[in-house]
Short mmCIF file of C-alpha atoms in Angstrom, two decimals:
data_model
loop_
_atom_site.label_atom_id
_atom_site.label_comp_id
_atom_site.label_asym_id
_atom_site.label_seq_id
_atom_site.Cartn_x
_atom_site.Cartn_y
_atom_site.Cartn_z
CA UNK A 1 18.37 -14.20 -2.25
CA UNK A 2 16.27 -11.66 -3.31
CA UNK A 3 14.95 -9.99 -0.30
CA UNK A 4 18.50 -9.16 0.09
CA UNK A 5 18.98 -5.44 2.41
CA UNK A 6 21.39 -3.36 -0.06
CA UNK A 7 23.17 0.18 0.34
CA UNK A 8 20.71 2.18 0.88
CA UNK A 9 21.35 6.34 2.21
CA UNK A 10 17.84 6.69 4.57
CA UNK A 11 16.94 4.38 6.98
CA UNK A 12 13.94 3.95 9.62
CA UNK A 13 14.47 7.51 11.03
CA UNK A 14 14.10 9.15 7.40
CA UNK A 15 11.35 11.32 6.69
CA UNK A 16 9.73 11.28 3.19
CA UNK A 17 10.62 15.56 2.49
CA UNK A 18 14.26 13.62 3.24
CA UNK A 19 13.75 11.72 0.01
CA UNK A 20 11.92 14.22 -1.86
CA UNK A 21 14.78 16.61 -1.71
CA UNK A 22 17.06 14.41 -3.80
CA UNK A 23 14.53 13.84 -6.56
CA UNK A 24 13.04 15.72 -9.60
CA UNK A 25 9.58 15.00 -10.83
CA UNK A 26 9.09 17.71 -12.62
CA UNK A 27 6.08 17.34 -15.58
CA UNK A 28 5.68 13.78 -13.94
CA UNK A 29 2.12 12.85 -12.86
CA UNK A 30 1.62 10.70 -9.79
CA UNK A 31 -1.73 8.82 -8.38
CA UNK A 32 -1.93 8.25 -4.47
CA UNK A 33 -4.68 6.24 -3.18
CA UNK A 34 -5.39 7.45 0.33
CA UNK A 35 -3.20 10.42 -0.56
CA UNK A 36 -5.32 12.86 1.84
CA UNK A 37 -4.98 11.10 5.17
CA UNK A 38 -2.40 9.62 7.49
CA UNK A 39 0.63 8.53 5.24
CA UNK A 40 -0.97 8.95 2.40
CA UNK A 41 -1.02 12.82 2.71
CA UNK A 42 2.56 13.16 3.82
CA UNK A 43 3.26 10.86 0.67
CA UNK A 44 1.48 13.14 -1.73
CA UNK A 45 3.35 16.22 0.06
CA UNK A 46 6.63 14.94 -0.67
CA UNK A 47 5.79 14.27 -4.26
CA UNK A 48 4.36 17.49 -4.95
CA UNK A 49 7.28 19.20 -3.66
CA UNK A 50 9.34 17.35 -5.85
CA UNK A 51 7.56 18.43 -8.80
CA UNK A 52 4.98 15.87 -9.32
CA UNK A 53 1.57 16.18 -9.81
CA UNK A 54 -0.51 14.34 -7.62
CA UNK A 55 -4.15 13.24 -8.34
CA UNK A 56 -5.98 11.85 -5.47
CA UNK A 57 -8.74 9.34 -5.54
CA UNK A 58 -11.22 10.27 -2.90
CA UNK A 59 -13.94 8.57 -1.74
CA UNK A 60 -14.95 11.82 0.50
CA UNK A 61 -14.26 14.42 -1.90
CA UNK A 62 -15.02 17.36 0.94
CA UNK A 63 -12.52 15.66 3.43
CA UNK A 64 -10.16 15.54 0.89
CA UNK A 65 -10.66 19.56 0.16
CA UNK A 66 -9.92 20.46 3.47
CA UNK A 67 -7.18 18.32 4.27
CA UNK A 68 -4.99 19.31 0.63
CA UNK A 69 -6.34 23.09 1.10
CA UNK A 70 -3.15 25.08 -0.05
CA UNK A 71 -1.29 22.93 -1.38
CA UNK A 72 -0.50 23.31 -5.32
CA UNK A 73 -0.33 20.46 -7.82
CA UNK A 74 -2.88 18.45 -6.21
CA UNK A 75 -6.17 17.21 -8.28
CA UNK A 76 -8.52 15.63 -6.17
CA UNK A 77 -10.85 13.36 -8.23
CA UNK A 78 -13.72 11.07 -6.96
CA UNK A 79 -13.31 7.44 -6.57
CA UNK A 80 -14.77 4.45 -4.00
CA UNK A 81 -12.29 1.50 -4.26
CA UNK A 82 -15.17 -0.53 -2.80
CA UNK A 83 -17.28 0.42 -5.73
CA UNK A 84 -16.17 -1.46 -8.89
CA UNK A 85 -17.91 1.38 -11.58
CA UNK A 86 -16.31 4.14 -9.13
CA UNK A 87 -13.06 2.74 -10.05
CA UNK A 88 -13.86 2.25 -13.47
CA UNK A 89 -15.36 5.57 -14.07
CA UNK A 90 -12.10 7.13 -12.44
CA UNK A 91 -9.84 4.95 -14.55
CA UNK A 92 -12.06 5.46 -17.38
CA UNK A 93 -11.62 9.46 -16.86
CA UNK A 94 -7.63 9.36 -16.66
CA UNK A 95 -7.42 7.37 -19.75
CA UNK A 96 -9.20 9.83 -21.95
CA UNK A 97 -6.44 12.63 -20.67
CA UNK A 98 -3.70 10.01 -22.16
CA UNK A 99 -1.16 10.98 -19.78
CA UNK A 100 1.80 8.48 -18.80
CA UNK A 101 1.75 7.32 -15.33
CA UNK A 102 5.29 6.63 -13.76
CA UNK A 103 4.01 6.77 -10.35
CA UNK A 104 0.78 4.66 -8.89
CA UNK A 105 1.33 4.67 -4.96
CA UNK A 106 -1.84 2.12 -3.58
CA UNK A 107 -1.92 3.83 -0.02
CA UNK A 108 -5.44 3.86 0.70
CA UNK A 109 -6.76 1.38 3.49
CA UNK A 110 -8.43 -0.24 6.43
CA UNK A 111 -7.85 -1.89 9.39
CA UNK A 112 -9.01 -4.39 12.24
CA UNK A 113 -12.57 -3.25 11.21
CA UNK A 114 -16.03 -5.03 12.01
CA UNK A 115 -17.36 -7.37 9.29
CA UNK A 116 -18.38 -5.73 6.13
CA UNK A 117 -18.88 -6.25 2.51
CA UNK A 118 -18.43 -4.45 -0.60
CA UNK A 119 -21.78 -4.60 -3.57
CA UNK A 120 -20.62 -8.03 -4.53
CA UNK A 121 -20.58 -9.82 -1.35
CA UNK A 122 -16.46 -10.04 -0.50
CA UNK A 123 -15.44 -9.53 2.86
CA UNK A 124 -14.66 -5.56 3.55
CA UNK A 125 -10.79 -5.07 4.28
CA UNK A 126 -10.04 -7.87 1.31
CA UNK A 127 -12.26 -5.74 -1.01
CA UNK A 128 -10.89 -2.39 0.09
CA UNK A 129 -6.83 -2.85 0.26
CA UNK A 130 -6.52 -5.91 -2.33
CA UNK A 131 -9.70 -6.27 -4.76
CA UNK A 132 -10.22 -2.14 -5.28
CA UNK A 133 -6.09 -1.52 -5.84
CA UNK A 134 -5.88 -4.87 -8.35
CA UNK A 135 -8.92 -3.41 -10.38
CA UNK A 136 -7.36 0.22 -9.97
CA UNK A 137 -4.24 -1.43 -11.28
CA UNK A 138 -5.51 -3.63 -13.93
CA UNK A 139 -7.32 -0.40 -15.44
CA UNK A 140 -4.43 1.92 -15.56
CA UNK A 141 -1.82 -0.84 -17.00
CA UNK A 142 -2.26 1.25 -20.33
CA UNK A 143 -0.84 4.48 -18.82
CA UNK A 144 1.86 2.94 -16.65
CA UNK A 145 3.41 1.34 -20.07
CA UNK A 146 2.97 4.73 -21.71
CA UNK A 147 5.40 5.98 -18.82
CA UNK A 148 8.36 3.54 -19.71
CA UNK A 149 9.56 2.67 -16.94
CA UNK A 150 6.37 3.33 -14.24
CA UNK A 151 6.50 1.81 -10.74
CA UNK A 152 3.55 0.90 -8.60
CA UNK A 153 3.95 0.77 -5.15
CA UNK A 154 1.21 -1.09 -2.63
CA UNK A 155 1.54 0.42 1.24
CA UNK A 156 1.18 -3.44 3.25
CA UNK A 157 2.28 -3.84 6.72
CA UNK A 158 3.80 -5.92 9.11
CA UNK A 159 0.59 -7.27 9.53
CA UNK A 160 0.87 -9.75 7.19
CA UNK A 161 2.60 -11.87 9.07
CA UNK A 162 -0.45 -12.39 11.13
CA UNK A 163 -1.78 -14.53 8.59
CA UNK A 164 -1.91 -15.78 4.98
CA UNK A 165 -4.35 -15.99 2.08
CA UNK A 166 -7.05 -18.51 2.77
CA UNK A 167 -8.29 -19.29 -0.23
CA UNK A 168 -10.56 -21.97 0.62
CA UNK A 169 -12.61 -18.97 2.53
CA UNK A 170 -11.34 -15.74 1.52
CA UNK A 171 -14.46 -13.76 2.28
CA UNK A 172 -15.30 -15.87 5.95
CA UNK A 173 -18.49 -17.08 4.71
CA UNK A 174 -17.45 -20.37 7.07
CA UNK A 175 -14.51 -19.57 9.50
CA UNK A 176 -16.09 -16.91 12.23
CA UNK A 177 -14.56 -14.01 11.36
CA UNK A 178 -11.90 -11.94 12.85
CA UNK A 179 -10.50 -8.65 12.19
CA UNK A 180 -6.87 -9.10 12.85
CA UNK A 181 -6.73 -12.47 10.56
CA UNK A 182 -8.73 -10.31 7.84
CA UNK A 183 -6.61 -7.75 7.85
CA UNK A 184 -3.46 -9.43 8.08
CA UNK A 185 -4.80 -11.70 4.90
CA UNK A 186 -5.74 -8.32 3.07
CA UNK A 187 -1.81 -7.32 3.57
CA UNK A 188 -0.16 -10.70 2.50
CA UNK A 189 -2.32 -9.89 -0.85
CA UNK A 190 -1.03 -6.60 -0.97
CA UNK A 191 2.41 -8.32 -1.21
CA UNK A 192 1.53 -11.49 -3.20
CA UNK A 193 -0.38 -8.41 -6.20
CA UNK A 194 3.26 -6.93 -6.06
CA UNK A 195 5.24 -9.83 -6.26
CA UNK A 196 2.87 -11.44 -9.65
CA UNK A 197 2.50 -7.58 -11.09
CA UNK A 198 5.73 -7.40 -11.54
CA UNK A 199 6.43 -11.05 -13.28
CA UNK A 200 3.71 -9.89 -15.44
CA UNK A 201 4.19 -6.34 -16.07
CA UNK A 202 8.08 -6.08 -16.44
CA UNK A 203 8.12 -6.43 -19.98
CA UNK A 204 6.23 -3.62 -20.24
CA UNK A 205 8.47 -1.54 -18.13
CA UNK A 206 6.70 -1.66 -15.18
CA UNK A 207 7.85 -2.28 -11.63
CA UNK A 208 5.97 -3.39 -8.56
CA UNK A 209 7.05 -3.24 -4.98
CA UNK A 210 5.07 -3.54 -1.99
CA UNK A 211 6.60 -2.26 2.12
CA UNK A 212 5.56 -1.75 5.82
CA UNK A 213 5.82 1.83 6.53
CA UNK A 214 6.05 1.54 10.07
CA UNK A 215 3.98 1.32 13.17
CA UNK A 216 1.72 4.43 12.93
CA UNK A 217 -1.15 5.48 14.51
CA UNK A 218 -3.66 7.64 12.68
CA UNK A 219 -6.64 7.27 11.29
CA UNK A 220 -5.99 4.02 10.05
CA UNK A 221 -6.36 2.77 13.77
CA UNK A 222 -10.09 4.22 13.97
CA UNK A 223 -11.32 0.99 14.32
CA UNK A 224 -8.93 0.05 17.54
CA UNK A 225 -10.47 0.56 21.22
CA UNK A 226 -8.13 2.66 23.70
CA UNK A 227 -7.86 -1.41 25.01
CA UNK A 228 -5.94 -2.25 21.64
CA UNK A 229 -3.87 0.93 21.34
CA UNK A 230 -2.37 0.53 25.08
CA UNK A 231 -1.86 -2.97 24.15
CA UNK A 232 0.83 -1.84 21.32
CA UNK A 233 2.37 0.40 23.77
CA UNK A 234 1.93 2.58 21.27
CA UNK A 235 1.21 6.08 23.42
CA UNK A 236 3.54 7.47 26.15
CA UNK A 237 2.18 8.63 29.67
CA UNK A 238 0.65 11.63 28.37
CA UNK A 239 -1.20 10.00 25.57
CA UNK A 240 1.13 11.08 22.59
CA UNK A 241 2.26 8.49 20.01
CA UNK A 242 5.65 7.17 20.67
CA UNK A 243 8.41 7.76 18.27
CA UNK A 244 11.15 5.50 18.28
CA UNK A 245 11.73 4.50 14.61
CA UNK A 246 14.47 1.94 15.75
CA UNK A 247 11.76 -0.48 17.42
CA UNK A 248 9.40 0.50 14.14
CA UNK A 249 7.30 3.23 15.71
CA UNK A 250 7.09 6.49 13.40
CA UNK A 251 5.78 9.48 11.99
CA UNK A 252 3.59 9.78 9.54
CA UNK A 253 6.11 11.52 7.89
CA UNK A 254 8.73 8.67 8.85
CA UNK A 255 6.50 6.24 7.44
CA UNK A 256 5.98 7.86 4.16
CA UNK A 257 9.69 7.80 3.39
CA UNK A 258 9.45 4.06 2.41
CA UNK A 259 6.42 5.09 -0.24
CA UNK A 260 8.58 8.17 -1.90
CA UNK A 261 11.59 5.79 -1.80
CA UNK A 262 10.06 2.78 -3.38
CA UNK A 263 8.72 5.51 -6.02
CA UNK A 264 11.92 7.29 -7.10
CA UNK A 265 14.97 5.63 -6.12
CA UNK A 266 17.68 4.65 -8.45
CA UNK A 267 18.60 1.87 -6.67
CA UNK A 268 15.68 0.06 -7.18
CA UNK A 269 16.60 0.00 -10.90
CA UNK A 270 15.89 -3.21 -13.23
CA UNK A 271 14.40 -4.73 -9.74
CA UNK A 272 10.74 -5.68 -8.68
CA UNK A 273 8.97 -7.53 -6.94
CA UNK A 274 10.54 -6.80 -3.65
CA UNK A 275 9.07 -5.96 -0.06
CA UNK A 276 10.71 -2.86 1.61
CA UNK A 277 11.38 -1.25 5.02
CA UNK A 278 12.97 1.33 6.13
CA UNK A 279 14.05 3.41 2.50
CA UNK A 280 15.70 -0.50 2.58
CA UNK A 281 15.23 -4.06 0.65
CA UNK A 282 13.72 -5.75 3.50
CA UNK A 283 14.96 -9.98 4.73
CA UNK A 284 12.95 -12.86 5.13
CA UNK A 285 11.25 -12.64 8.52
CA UNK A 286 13.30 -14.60 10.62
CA UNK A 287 10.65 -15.55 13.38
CA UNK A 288 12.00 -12.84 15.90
CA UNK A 289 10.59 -10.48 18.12
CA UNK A 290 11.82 -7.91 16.30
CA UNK A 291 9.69 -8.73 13.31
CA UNK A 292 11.24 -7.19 10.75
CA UNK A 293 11.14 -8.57 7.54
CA UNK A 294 8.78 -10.33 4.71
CA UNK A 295 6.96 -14.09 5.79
CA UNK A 296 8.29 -16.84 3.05
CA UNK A 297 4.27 -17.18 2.21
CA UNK A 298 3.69 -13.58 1.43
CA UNK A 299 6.17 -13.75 -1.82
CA UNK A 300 5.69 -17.72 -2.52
CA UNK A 301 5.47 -17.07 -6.86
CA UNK A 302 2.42 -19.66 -7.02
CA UNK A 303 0.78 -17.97 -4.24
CA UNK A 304 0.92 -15.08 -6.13
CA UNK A 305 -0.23 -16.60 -9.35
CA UNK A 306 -2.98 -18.00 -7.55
CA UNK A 307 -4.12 -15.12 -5.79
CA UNK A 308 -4.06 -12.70 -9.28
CA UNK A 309 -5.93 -15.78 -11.05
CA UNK A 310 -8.50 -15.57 -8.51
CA UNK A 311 -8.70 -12.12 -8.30
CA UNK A 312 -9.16 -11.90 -11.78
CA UNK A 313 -12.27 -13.97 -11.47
CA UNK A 314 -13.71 -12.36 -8.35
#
């Protein structure tokens, strides 16, 4: 089986400065979607203090100032991965610099939000965390085979087990639509993009892998009521996030461990295709309470065919 846990040295309670200490990225460059906020900016910490260096995509350039003020290695370049020519002006822009790309971390996302749409009609969370990264992708293949050996890593969630692609009505132009079945739809793509990117892409030398980071709250949950948050039991009797990685409830430095890990780890060598959790080669979701693991549907190979065909079209 291929979803098969192996050897791994972290676990849930590593933190991604953890991982970073056992790498060297020197004179390597990396991309982080997202990379100033939430798990995304603990991701693009780790890799800059590993050597990397780190451009990040912003869609609010100023935000993006403030939160990376200080730290070195870090070019902050403007991009809207709900804008189709933002992407391709960005991609456009890194391909005239002919760099090599060993490291494409797709980080940036929403959640549970009310209905929206991007400039060509598709429903918002599909368009931000599936459509925007599998353009971003699909523009940058050139560098990522200069890098020989490049990996691209897309940040899903646990989520998708709340539901699977519907492709009959991907955009809920029938079905009423419903935040928690959008995003958990927008997160099974993020796994099904990994799982066909790297069928397609491995000849080339590059690797795709997609992971839940954990149960974290920042401002990814900006769209969740106090109701929703006290319905995870998310916040202790004082109102601070609960740690506990055993039952999946982390850091955001915690839950950037799986991103740096999926980037740089040796033992991920001559693989692809996988979902991680935990610095770890996640099962098959068993059905449990537990819910740990990757849903059968979210790496089913024809899904995944089907879904990049489509998204090729769309």
């Amino acid at each position: 089986m291929r979803q098969q846990p192996i050897a791994s040295p972290y676990n849930a309670h590593s933190t991604a400065s953890e991982v970073a200490r056992e790498i060297d990225l020197s004179g390597k460059t990396a991309i982080v979607t997202g990379g100033y906020s939430g798990l995304g900016l603990e991701t693009t910490r780790a890799l800059v203090d590993a050597g990397a260096s780190v451009i990040v995509p912003a869609r609010d350039v100023a935000k993006a100032e403030a939160a990376l003020d200080g730290l070195t290695g870090v070019e902050i370049v403007s991009m809207d991965l709900m804008d189709r020519r933002s992407v391709e002006t960005f991609v456009a822009s890194f391909l005239q610099r002919d760099l090599a790309l060993p490291i494409l971390i797709n980080s940036a996302g929403v959640m549970a939000s009310p209905l929206f749409r991007d400039g060509d009609g598709h429903e918002g969370q599909f368009a931000t965390n599936h459509l925007g990264h599998f353009r971003l992708v699909k523009g940058l293949w050139p560098a990522l085979a200069k890098a020989e050996g490049a990996r691209v890593i897309s940040v899903s969630s646990r989520g998708h087990q709340i539901a699977g692609v519907d492709f009959d009505d991907i955009d809920f132009h029938v079905r009423p639509y419903d935040r928690w079945i959008a995003y958990g739809q927008s997160k099974t793509a993020n796994i099904l993009f990994s799982v066909e990117l790297d069928r397609r892409s491995a000849d080339d030398g590059i690797r795709a892998f997609s992971l839940h980071p954990g149960q974290i709250l920042t401002n990814l949950a900006r769209h969740l009521s106090n109701e929703d948050i006290a319905g995870f039991d998310a916040l202790d009797e004082h109102g601070n996030p609960i740690v506990d990685p055993d039952k999946g409830m982390k850091s955001p430095e915690q839950g950037a461990a799986t991103s740096v890990w999926a980037a740089t780890t040796p033992l991920l060598n001559g693989k692809g295709g996988l979902y991680l959790e935990d610095c770890n080669i996640a099962p098959l979701y068993s059905g449990d309470a537990a819910r740990k693991g990757v849903a059968s549907y979210a790496i089913d190979p024809d899904l995944a065919r089907r879904l990049w065909d489509l998204s090729d079209r769309l």
